[in-house]
CSV table of C-alpha atoms in Angstrom, one decimal:
chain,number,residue,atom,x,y,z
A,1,UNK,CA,2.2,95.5,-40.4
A,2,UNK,CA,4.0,95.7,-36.9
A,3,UNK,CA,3.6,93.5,-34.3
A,4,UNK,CA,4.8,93.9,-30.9
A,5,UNK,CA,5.6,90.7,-28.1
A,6,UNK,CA,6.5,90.1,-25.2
A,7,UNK,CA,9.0,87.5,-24.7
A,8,UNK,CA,10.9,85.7,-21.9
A,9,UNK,CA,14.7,85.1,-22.1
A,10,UNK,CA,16.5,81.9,-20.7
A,11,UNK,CA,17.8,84.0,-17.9
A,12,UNK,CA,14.5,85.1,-16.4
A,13,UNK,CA,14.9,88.7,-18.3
A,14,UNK,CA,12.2,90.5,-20.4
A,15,UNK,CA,12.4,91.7,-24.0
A,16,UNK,CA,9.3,93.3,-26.5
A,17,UNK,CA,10.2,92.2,-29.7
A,18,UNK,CA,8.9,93.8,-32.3
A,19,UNK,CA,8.2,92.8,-35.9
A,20,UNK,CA,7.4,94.3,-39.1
A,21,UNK,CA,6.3,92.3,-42.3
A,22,UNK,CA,5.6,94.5,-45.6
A,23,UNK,CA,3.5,92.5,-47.7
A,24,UNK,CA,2.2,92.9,-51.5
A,25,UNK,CA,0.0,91.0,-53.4
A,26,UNK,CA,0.9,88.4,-51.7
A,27,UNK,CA,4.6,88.7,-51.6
A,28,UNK,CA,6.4,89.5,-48.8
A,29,UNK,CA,9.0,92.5,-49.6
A,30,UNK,CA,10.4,93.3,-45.7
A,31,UNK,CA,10.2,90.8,-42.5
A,32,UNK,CA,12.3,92.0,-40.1
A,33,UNK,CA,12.7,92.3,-36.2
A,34,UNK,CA,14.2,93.8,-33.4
A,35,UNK,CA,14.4,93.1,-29.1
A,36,UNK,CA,14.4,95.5,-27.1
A,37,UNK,CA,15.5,94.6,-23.7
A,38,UNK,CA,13.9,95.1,-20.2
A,39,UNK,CA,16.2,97.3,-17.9
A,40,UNK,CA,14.7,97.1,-14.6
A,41,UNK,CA,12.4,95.5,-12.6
A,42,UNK,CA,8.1,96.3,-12.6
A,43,UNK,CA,5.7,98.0,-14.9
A,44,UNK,CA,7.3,101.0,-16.0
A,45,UNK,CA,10.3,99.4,-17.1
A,46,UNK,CA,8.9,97.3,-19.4
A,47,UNK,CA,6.4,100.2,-20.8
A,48,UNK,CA,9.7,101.8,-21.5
A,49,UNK,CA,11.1,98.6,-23.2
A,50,UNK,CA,7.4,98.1,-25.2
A,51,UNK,CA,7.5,102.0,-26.1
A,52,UNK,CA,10.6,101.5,-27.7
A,53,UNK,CA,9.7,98.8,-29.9
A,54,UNK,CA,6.5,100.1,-31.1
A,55,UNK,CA,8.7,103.3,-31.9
A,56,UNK,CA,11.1,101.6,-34.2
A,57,UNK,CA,8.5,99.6,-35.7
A,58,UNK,CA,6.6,102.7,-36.3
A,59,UNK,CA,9.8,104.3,-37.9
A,60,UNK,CA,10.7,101.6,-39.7
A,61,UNK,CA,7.2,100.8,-41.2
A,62,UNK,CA,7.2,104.8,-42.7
A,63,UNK,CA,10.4,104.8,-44.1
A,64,UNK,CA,9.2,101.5,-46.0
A,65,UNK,CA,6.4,103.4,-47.9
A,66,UNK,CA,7.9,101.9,-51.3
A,67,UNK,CA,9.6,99.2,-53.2
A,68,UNK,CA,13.0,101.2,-53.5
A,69,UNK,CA,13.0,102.0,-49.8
A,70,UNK,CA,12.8,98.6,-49.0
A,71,UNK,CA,15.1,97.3,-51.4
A,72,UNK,CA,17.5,100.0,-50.0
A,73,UNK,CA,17.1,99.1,-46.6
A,74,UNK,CA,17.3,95.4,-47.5
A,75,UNK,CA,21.0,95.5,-49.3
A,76,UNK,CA,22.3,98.1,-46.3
A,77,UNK,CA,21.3,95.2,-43.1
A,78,UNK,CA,23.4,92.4,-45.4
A,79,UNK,CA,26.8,92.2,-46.3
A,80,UNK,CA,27.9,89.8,-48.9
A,81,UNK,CA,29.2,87.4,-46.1
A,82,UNK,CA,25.8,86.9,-45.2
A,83,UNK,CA,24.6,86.7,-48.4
A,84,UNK,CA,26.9,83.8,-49.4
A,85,UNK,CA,25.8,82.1,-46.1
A,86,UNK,CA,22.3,82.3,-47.5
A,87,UNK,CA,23.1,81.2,-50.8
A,88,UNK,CA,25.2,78.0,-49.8
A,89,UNK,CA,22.3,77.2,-47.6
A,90,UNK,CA,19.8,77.8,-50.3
A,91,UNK,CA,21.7,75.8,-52.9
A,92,UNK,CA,22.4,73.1,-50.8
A,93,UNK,CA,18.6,72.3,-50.3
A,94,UNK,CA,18.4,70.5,-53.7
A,95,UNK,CA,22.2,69.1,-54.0
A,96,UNK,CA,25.5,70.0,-52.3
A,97,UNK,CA,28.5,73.0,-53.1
A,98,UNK,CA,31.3,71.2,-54.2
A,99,UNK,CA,35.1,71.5,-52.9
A,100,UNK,CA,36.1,74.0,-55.4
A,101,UNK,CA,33.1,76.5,-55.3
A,102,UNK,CA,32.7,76.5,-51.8
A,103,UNK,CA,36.4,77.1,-51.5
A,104,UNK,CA,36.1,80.5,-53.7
A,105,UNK,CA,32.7,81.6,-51.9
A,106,UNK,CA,34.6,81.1,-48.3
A,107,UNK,CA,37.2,83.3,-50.0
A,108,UNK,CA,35.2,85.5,-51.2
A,109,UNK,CA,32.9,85.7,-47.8
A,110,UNK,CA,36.5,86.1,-45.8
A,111,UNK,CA,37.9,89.0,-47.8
A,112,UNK,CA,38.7,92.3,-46.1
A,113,UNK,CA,37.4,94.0,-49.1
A,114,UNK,CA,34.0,92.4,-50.0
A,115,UNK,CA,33.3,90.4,-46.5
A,116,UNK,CA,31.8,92.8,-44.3
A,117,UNK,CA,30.8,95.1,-47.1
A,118,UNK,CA,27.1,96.0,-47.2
A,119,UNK,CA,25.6,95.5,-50.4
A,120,UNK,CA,24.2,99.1,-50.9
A,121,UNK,CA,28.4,99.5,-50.9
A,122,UNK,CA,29.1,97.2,-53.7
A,123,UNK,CA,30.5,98.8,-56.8
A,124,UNK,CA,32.3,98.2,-60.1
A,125,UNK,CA,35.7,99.9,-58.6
A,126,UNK,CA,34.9,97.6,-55.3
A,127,UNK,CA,35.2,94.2,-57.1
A,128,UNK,CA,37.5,95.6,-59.8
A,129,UNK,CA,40.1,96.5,-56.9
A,130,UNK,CA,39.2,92.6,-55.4
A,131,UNK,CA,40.2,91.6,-58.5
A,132,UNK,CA,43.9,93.5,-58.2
A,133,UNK,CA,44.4,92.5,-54.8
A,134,UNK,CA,44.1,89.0,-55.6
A,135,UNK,CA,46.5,89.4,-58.6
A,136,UNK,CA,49.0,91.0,-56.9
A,137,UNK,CA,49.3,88.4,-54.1
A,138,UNK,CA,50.4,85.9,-56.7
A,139,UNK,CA,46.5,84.1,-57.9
A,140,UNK,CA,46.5,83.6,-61.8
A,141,UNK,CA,44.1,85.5,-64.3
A,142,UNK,CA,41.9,82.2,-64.3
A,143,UNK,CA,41.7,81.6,-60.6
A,144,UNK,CA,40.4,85.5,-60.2
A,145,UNK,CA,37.6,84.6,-63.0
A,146,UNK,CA,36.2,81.5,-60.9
A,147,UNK,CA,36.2,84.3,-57.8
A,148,UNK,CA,34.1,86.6,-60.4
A,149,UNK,CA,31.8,84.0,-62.1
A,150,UNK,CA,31.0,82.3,-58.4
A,151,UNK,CA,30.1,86.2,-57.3
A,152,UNK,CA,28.1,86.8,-60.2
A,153,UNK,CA,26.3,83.6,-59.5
A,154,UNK,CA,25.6,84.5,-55.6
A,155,UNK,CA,23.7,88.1,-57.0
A,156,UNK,CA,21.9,87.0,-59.9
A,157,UNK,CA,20.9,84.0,-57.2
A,158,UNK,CA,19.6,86.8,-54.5
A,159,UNK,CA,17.6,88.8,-57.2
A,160,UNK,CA,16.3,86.0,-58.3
A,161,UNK,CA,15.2,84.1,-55.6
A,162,UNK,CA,16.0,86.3,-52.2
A,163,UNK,CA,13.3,89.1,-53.4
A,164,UNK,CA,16.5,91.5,-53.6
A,165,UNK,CA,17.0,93.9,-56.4
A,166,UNK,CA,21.1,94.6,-56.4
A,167,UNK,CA,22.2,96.3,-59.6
A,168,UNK,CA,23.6,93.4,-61.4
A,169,UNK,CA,25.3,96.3,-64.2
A,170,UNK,CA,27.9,97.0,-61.3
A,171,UNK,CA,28.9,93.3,-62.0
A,172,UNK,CA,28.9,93.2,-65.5
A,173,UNK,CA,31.0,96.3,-66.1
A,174,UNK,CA,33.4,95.0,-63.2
A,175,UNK,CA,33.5,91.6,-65.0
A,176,UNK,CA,34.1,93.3,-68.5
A,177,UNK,CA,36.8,95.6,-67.7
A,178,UNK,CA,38.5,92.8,-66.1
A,179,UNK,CA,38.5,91.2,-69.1
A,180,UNK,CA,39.6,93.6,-71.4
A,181,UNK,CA,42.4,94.7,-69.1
A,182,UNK,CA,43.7,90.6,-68.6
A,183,UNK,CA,43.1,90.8,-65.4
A,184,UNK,CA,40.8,87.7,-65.3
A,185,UNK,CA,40.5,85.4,-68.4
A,186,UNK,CA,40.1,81.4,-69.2
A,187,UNK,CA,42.9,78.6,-68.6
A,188,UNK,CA,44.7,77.8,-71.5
A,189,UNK,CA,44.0,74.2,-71.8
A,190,UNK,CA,46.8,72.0,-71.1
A,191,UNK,CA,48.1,69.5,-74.3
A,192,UNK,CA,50.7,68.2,-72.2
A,193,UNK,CA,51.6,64.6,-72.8
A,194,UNK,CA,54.1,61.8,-72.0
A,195,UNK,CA,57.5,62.4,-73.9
A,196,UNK,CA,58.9,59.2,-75.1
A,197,UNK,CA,61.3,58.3,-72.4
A,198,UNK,CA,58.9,59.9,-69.5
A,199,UNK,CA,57.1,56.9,-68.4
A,200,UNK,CA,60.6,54.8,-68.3
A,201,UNK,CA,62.1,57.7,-66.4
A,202,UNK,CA,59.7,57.8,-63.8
A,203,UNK,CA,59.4,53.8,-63.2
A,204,UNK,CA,63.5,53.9,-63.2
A,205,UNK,CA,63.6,56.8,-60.3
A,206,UNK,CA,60.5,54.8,-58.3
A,207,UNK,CA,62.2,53.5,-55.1
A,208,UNK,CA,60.5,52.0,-52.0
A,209,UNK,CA,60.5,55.3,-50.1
A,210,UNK,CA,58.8,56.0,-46.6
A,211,UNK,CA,55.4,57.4,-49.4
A,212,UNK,CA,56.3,54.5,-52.0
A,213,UNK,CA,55.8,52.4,-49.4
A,214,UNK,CA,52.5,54.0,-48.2
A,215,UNK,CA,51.0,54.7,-51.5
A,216,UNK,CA,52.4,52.8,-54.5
A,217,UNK,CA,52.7,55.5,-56.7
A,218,UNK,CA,54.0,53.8,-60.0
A,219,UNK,CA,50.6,51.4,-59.7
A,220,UNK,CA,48.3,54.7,-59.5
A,221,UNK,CA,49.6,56.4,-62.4
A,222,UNK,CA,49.9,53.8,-64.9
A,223,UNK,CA,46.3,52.9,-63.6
A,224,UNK,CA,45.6,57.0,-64.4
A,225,UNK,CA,47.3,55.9,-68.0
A,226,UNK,CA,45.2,53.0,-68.7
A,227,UNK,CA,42.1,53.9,-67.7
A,228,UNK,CA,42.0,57.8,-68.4
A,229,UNK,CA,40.6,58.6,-64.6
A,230,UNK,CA,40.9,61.0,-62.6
A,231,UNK,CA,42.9,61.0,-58.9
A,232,UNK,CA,40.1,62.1,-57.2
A,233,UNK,CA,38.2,59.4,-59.5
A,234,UNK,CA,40.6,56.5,-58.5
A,235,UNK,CA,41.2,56.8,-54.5
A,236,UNK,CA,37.5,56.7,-54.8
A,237,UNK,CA,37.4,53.1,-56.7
A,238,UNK,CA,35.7,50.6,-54.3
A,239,UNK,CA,36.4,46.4,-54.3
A,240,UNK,CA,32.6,46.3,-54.2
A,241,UNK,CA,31.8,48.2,-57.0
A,242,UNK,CA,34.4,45.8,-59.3
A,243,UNK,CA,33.5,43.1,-61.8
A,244,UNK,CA,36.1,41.2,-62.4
A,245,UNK,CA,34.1,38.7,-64.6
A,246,UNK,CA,33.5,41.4,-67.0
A,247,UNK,CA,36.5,43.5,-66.6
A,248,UNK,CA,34.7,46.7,-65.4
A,249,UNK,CA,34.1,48.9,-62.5
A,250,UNK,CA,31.6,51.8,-61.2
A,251,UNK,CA,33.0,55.3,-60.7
A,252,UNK,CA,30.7,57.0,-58.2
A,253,UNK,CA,30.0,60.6,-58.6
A,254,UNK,CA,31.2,61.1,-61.4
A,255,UNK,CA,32.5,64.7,-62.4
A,256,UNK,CA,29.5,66.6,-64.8
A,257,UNK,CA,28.7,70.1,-65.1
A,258,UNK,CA,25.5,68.9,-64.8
A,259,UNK,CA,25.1,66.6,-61.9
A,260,UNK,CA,28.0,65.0,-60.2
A,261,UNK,CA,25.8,63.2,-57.3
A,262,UNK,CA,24.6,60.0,-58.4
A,263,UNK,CA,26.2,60.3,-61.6
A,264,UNK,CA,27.5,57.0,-61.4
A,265,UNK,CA,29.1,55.1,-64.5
A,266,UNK,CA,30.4,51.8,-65.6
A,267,UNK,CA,33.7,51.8,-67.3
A,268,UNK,CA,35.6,49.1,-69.1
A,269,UNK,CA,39.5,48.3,-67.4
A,270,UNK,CA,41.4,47.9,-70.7
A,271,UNK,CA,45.2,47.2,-70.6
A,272,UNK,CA,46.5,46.3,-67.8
A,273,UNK,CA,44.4,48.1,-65.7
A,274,UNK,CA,43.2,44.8,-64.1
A,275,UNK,CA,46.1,43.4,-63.5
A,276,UNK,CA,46.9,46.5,-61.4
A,277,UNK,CA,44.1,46.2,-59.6
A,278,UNK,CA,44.1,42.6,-58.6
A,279,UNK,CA,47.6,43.4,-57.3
A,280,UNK,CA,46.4,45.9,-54.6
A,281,UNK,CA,46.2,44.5,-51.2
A,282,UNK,CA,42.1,43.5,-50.5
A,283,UNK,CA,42.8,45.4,-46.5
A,284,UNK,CA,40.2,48.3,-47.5
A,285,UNK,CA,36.6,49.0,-48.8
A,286,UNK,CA,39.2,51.3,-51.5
A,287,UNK,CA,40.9,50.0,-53.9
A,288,UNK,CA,43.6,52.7,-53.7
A,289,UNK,CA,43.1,53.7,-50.1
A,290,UNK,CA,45.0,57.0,-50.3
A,291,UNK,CA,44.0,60.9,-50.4
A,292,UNK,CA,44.3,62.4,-53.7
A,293,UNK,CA,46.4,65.2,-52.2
A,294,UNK,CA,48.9,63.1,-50.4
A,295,UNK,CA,49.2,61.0,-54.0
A,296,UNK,CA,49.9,64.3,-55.7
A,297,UNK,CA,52.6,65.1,-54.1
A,298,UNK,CA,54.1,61.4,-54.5
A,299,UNK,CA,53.5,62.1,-58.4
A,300,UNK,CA,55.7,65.4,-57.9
A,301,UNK,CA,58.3,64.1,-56.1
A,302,UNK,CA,58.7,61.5,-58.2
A,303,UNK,CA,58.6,64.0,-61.2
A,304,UNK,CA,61.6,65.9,-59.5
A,305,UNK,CA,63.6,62.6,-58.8
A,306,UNK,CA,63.4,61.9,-62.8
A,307,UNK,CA,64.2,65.5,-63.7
A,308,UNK,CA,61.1,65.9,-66.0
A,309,UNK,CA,59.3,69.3,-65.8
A,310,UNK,CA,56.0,70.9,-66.1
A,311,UNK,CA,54.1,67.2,-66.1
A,312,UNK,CA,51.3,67.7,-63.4
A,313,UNK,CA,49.4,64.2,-63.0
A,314,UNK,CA,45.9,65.1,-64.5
A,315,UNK,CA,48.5,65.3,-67.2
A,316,UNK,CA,48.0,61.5,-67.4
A,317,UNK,CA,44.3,61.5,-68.4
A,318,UNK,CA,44.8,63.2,-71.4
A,319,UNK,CA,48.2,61.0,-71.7
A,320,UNK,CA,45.4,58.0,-71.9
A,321,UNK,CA,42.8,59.4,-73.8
A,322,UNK,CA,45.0,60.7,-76.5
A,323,UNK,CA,46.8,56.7,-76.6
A,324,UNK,CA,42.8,55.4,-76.7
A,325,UNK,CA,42.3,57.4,-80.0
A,326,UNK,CA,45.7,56.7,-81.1
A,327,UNK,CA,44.8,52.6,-80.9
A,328,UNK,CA,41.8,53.1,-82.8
A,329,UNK,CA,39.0,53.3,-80.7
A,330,UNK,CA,36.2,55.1,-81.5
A,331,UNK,CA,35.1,58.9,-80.5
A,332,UNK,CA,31.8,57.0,-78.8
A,333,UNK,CA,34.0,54.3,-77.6
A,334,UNK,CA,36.5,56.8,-75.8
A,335,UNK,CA,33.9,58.9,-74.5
A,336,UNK,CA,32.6,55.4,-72.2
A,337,UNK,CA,36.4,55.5,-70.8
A,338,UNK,CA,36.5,59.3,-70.4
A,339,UNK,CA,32.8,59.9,-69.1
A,340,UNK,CA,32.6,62.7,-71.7
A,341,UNK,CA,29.4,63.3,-72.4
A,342,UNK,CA,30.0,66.0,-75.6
A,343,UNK,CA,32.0,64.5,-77.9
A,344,UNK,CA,33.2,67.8,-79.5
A,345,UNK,CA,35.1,68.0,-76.1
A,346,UNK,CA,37.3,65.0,-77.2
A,347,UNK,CA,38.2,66.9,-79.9
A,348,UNK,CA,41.6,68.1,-78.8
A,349,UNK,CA,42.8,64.8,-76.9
A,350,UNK,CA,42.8,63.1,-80.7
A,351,UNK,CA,46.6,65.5,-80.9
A,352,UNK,CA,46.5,64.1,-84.4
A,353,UNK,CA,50.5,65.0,-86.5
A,354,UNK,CA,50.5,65.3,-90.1
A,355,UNK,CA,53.5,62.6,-90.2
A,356,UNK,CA,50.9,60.5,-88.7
A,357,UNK,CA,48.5,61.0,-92.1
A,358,UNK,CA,51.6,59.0,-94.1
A,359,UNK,CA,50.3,55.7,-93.1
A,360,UNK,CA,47.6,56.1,-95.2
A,361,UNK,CA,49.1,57.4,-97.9
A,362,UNK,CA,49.9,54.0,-100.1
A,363,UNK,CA,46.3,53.1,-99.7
A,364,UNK,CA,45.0,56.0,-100.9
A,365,UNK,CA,47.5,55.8,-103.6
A,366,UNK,CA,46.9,52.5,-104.9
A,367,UNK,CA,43.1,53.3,-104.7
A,368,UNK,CA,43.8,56.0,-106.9
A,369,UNK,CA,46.3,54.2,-109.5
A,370,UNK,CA,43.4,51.4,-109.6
A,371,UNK,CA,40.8,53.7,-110.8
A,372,UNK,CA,39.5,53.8,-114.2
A,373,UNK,CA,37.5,56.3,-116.1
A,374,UNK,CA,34.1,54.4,-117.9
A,375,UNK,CA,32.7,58.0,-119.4
């Protein structure tokens, strides 16, 4: 169906606007429109400007005689840059994009490759050469694969809910050869813990610096130690949300596959993770007033000062889990520290040796000598 209007610009001008909706049983497939400018002043410009319009909309409404047509014409009027405009929009109805994934769809939606590309262009080769292009400017196997999976997720997302039909096969094949090829492919995941001597080494090189002096930097990471948080966890900490009476303290938003927002959880302050706390000046609503970025780097620097390599500071989580098992604590106990809420994922902080087995091994011995067979 076509309809044709007349409408009145802000600057006095004249445009027909024309519109065409394809509809089918009760779903519309195609709702598009165009304005068509005035040029001129009386009656016979504007016939001119209305004649127009009704032609398109005349032209437009044929060539829409079916379902592929219109799908066609659909994925040639948007480019993926739109489409990830539509989808952040759409997502962010029920709850909102978080840093990371809005950081790979704005990268995705500013590349020179897939940006302005129509989606009647995309093609296995298209996002396959994406894929090289980013690997050869320096971006690791399992920063491409966030690209890929967050891509994926923005055109199943459009055929799904957008009324669009792409051919999701061009994404699968692109995503499989990738993989087969090593091109994209899963962080290993880090097992990296304190060496004996590390902790020492890093409270021996700490010196009240021009950033020690700004963010205490020894007091953050042997609060990341004790407690098993996050940095992005801990700037967030608020004086409000602390009990001191019972020793615990609300983490807001905290990180879940499922749900971050409003995921908020009380979490015991064993240790001396109190004691750090009550010696933080009370000048902010935070606890550790600082961004997590700007705390980073103090971790790194101070990592360089002490000459210890390859120790990044989420390193330190895993550093405090792995010392809460280690202490005894149970796997349900830990996973109220951690905020794990699969407790086959705290399977690999437990780092178990098999020289740590030996303390067990007179027990089990004398258990054994004791024994006696009643047959």
């Amino acid at each position: 169906m076509a309809t044709i209007l007349r409408v009145s610009n802000k600057d006095g001008s004249v445009s027909f606007q024309a519109q065409v909706r394809i509809q089918r049983a009760g779903k519309i497939l195609l709702n598009e429109s165009r304005n068509f400018k005035v040029s001129g002043a009386g009656t016979r410009a504007e016939a001119v400007a209305k004649r127009l319009a009704e032609d398109w909309a005349a032209r437009l409404t044929e060539q829409m005689q079916d379902a592929t047509a219109i799908n066609q014409h659909k994925l040639k009027s948007v480019t993926l840059q739109s489409l990830i405009g539509q989808y952040i929009e759409f997502i962010e109805k029920d709850k909102p994009i978080g840093d990371t994934k809005r950081s790979v769809l704005n990268i995705l939606a500013r590349s020179t490759l897939l940006g302005d590309l129509p989606l009647s262009r995309l093609t296995t080769d298209i996002i396959v050469e994406y894929a090289r292009e980013r690997g050869s400017g320096g971006t690791l196997p399992q920063t491409i694969n966030q690209d890929i999976i967050y891509l994926g997720g923005v055109l199943k997302t459009a055929n799904k809910y957008f009324g669009m039909n792409i051919d999701i096969s061009i994404f699968e094949l692109a995503s499989e050869y990738l993989h087969a090829n090593g091109m994209i492919g899963k962080s290993a995941e880090r097992d990296r813990r304190l060496g004996e001597s590390e902790l020492s080494r890093l409270m021996a090189v700490a010196r009240p610096t021009n950033h020690q002096r700004v963010i205490p930097i020894t007091d953050v990471m042997r609060f990341a130690v004790e407690t098993a948080m996050r940095l992005g966890e801990i700037v967030a900490l608020r004086w409000s949300d602390l009990d001191e009476k019972n020793r615990t303290i609300m983490i807001r938003d905290r990180k879940d596959p499922k749900k971050k927002i409003g995921n908020n959880q009380m979490v015991p302050l064993l240790g001396f993770a109190m004691d750090i706390i009550q010696s933080q000046p009370r000048a902010h609503e935070c606890i550790f007033p600082y961004k997590a970025e700007c705390a980073s780097a103090a971790f790194t620097r101070l990592c360089s000062r002490a000459g210890i390599i390859d120790l990044h500071f989420h390193d330190l989580r895993h550093e405090g889990i792995s010392r809460l098992f280690e202490q005894g604590y149970a796997i349900q106990e830990v996973a109220l520290v951690s905020g794990h809420r699969s407790w086959k994922n705290l399977a690999r902080y437990t780092q178990l040796r098999a020289v740590d087995l030996h303390r067990d091994k007179p027990r089990v011995i004398t258990e054994l000598s004791d024994r006696v067979d009643r047959r």
